[in-house]
mmCIF file of C-alpha atoms in Angstrom:
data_model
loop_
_atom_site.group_PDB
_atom_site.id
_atom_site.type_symbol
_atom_site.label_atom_id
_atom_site.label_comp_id
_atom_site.label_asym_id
_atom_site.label_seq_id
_atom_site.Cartn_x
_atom_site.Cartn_y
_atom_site.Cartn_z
ATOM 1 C CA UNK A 1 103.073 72.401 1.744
ATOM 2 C CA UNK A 2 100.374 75.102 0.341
ATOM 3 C CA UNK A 3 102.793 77.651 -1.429
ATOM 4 C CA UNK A 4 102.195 81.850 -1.796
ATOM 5 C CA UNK A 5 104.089 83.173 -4.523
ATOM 6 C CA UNK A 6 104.475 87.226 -4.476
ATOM 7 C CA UNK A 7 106.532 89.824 -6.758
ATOM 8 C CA UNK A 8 108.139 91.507 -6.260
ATOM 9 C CA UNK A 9 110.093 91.225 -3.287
ATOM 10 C CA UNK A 10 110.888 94.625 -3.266
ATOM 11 C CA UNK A 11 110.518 97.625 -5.943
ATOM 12 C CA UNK A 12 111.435 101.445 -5.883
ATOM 13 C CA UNK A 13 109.680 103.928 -7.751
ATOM 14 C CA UNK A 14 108.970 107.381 -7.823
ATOM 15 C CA UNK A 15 106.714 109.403 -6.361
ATOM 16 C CA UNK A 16 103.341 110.012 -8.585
ATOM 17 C CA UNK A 17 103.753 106.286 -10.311
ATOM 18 C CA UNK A 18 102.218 103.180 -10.056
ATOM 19 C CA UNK A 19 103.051 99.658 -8.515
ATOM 20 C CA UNK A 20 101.367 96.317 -9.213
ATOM 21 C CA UNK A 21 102.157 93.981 -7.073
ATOM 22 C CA UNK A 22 101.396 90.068 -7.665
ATOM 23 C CA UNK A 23 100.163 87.304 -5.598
ATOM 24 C CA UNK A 24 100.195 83.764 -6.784
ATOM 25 C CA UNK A 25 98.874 80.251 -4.158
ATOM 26 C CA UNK A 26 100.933 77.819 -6.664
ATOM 27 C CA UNK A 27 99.569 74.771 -6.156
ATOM 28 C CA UNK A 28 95.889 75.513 -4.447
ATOM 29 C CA UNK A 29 92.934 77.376 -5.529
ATOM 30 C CA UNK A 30 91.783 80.343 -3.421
ATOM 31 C CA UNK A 31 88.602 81.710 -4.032
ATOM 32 C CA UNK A 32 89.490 84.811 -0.970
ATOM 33 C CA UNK A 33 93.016 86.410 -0.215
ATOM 34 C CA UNK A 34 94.269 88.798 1.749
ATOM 35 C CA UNK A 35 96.393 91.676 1.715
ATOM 36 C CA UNK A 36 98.153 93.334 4.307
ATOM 37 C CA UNK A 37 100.542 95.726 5.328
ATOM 38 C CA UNK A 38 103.728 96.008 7.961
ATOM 39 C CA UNK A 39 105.780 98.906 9.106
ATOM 40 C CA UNK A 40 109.088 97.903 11.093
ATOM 41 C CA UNK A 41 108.158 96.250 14.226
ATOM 42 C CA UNK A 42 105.205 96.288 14.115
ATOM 43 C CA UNK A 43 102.370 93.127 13.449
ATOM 44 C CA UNK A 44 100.347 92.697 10.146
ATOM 45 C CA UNK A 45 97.439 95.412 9.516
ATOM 46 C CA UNK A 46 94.860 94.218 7.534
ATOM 47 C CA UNK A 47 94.245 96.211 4.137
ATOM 48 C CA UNK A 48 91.331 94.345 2.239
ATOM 49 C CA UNK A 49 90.075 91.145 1.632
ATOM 50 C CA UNK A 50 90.519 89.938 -2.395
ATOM 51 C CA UNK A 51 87.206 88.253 -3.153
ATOM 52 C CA UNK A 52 87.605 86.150 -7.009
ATOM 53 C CA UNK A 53 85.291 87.251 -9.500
ATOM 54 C CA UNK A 54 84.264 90.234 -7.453
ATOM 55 C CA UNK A 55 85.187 93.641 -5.014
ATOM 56 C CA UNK A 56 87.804 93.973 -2.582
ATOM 57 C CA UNK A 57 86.438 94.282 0.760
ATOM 58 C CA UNK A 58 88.270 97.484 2.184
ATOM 59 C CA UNK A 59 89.456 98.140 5.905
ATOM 60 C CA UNK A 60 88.076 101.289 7.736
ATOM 61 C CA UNK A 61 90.852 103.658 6.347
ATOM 62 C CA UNK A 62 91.911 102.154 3.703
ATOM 63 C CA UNK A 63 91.668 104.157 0.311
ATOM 64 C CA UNK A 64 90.124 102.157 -2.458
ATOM 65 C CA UNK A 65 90.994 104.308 -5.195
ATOM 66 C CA UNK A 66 94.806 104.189 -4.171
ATOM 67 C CA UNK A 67 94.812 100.472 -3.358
ATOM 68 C CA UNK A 68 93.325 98.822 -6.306
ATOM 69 C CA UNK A 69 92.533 94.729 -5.819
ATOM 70 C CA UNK A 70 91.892 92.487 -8.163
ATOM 71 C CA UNK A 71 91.174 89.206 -8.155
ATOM 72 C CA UNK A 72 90.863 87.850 -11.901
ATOM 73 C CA UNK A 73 91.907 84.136 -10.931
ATOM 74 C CA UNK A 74 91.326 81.594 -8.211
ATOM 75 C CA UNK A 75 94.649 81.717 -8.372
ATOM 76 C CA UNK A 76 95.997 85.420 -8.588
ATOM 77 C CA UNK A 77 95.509 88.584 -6.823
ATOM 78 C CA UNK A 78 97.052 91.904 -7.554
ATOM 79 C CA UNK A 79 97.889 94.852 -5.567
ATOM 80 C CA UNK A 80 98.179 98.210 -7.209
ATOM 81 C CA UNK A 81 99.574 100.963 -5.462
ATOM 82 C CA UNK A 82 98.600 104.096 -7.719
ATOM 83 C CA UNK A 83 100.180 107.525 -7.571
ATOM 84 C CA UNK A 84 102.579 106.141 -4.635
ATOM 85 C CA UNK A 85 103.645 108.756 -1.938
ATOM 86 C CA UNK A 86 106.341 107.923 0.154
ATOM 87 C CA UNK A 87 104.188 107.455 3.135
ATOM 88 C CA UNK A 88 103.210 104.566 1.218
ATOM 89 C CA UNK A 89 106.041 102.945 1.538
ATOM 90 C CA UNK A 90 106.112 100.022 3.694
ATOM 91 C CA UNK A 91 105.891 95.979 3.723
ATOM 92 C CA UNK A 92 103.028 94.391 1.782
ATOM 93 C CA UNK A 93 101.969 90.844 2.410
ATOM 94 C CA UNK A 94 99.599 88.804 0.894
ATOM 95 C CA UNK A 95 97.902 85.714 2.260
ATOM 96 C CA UNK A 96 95.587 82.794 1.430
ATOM 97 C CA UNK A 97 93.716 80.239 3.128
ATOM 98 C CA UNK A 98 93.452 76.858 2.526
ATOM 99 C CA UNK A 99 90.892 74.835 4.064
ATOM 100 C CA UNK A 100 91.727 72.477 6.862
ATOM 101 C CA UNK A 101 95.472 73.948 6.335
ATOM 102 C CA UNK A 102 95.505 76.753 7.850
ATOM 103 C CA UNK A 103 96.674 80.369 5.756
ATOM 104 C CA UNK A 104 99.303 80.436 3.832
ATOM 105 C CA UNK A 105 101.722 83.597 3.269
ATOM 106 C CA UNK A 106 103.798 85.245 0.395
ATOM 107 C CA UNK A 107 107.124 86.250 0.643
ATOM 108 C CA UNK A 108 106.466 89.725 0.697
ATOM 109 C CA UNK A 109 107.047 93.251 -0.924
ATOM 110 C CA UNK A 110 109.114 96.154 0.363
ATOM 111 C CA UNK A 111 107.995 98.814 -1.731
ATOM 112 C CA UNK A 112 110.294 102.152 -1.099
ATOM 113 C CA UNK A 113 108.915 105.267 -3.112
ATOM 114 C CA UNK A 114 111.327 107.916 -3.657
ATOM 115 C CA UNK B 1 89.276 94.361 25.472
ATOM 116 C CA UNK B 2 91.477 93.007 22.365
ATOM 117 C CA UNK B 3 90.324 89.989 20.422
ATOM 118 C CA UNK B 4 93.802 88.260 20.659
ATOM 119 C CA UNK B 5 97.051 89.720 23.630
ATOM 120 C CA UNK B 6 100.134 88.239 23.149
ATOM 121 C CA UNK B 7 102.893 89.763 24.978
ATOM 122 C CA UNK B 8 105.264 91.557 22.764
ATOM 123 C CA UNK B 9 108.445 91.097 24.694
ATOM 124 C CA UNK B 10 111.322 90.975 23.585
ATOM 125 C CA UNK B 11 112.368 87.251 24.958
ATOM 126 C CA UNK B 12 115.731 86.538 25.368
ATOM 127 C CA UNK B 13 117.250 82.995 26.124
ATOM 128 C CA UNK B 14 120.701 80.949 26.029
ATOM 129 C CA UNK B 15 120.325 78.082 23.501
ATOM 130 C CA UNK B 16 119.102 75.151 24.461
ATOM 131 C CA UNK B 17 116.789 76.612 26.288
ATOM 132 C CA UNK B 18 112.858 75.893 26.403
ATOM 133 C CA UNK B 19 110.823 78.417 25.134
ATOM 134 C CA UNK B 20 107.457 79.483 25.775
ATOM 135 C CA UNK B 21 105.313 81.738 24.065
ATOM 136 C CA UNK B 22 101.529 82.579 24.893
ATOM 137 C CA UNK B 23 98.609 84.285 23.786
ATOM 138 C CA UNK B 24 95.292 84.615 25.106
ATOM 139 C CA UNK B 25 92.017 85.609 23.115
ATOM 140 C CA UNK B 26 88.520 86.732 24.069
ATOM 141 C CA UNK B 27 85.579 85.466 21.156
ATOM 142 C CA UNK B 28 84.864 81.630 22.015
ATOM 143 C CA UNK B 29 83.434 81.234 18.306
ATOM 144 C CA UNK B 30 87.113 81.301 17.472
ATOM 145 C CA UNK B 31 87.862 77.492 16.341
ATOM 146 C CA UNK B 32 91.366 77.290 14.560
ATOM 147 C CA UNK B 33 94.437 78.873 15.997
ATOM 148 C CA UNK B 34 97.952 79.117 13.768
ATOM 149 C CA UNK B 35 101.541 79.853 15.347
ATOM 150 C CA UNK B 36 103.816 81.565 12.719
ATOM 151 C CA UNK B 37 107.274 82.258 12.257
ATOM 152 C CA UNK B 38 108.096 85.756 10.939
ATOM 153 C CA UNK B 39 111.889 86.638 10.205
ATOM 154 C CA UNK B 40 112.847 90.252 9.526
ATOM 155 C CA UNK B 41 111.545 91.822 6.195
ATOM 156 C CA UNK B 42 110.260 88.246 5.326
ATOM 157 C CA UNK B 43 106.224 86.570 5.536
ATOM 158 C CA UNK B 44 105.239 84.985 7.782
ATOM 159 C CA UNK B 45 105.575 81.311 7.970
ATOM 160 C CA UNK B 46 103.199 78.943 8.821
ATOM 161 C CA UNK B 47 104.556 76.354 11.991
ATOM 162 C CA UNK B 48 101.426 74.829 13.188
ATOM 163 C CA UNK B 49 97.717 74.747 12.957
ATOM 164 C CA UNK B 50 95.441 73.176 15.217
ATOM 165 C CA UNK B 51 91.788 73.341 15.865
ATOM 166 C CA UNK B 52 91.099 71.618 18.464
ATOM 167 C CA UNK B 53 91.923 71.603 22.423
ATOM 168 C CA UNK B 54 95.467 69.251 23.318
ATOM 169 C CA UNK B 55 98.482 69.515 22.182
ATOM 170 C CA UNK B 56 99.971 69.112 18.898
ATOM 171 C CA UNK B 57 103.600 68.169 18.396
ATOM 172 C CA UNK B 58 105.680 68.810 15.464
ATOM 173 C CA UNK B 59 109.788 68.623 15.920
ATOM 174 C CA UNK B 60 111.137 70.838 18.098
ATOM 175 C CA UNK B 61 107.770 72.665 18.441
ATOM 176 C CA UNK B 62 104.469 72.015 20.390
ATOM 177 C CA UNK B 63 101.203 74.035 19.859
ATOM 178 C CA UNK B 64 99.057 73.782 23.035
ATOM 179 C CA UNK B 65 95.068 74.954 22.594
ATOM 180 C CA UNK B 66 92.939 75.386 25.973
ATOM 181 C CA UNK B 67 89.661 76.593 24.312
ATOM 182 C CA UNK B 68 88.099 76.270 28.335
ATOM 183 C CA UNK B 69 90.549 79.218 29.326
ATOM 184 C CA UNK B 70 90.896 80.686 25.824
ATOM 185 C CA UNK B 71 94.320 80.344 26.189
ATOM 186 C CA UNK B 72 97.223 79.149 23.803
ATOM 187 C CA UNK B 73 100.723 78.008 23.337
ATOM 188 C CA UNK B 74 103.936 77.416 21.866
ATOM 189 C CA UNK B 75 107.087 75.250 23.195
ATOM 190 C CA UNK B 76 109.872 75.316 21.437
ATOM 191 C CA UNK B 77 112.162 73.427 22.401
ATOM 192 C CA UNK B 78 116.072 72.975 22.505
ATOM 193 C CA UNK B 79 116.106 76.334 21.327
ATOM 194 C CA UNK B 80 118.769 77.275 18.539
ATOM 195 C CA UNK B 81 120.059 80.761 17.231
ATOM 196 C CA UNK B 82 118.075 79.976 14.191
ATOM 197 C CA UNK B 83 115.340 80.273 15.890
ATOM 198 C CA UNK B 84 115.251 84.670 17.069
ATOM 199 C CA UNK B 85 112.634 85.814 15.154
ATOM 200 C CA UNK B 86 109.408 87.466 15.910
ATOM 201 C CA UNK B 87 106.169 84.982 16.569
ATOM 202 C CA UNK B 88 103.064 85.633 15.888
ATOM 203 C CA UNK B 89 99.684 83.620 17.214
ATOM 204 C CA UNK B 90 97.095 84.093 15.219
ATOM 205 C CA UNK B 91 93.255 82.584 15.427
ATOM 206 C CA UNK B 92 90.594 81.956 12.704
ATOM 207 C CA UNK B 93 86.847 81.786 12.677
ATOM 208 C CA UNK B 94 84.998 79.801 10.292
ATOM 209 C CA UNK B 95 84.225 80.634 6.426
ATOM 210 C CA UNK B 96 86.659 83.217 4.744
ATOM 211 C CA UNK B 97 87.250 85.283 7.493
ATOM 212 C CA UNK B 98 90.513 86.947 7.779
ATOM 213 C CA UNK B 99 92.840 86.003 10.860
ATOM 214 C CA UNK B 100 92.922 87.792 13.924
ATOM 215 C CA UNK B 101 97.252 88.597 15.002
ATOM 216 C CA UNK B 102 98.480 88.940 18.223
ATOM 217 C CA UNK B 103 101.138 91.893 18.263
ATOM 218 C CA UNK B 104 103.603 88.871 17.864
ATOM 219 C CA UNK B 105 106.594 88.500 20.363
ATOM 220 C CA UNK B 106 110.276 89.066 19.416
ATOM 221 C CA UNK B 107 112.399 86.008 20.471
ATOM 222 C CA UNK B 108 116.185 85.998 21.053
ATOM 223 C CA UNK B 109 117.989 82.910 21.394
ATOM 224 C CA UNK B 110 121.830 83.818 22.518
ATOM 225 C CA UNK B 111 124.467 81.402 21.883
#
């Protein structure tokens, strides 16, 4: 099957830094991705939507500056949590759809900012 | 109204039991529909993808579309332990559209 390769799986770090984290489809090429986020219990919110070769499309609410996307590859996407807060700490997911397939989901990343 | 309900529940049920898990949805352009599997601090996993109304069969599972009622399905059946985890419908328009969630619904299977 289609596979979603992310990394971390989970990272600390403090307050005021910087986390990238990676999304690679291993064996298909995805021109769109997705990111999303997940607090405990609670279903997938929808951050952005990783275009390749051009901008993120942003949720309502969702802060461009502190959620950097890019999309350098048809087959990676990165997520870049800058000056991280602890209310940014949470589950990030990223996903990618593969035509006549269905999507296709990474692993995940519990980021935990101290 | 919400583009996609699904009833959150928590279900519980002795193993071996046959499970059933629905969601409804409201936007009739909607033309793929995905059940997936979602452990606890884990992605979601992908268990079956149709597109068209029937039913779809794979193992222990069975994905049943009703596009006429807007109206979907999951069986599981001969449930097992393995199987608690939280289940999420989800349904797809066409292009690059990202997919619409139900809340997902928290399943318990008790040995």
């Amino acid at each position: 099957g289609a596979v979603v390769s992310q990394h971390p799986s989970w990272v600390i770090c403090k307050s005021g830094t910087s986390v990238k984290i990676e999304c690679r489809s291993l064996d298909f090429q995805a021109t769109t991705m997705f990111w999303y986020r997940q607090f405990p219990k609670q279903s997938l919110m929808l951050m952005a939507t990783s275009n390749e070769g051009s901008k993120a499309t942003y949720e309502q609410g969702v802060e461009k500056d502190k959620f950097l996307i890019n999309h350098a590859s048809l087959t990676l996407s990165t997520l870049t949590v800058t000056s991280a807060h602890p209310e940014d700490s949470s589950f990030y997911i990223c996903s990618a759809r593969l035509r006549g397939r269905g999507a296709f989901f990474g692993q995940g990343t519990r980021l935990t900012v101290v | 109204q919400k583009e996609v309900e699904q009833d959150p529940g928590p279900l519980s049920v002795p193993e071996g039991a046959i499970v059933s898990l629905n969601c409804t949805y409201s936007n009739s352009a909607f033309q793929y529909f995905m059940w997936y599997r979602q452990y606890s601090r884990k992605g979601p996993e992908l268990l079956m993808y149709t597109y068209s109304s029937g039913n779809k069969e794979d193992g222990r599972f069975t994905a049943q579309v009703d596009k006429s009622s807007k109206y979907i399905s999951l069986f599981i059946r001969d449930s097992q332990p393995s199987d608690s985890a939280t289940y999420l419908c989800a349904i797809l328009n066409s292009g690059n559209t990202p997919l619409v969630f139900g809340k997902g619904t928290r399943l318990s299977v008790i040995a």
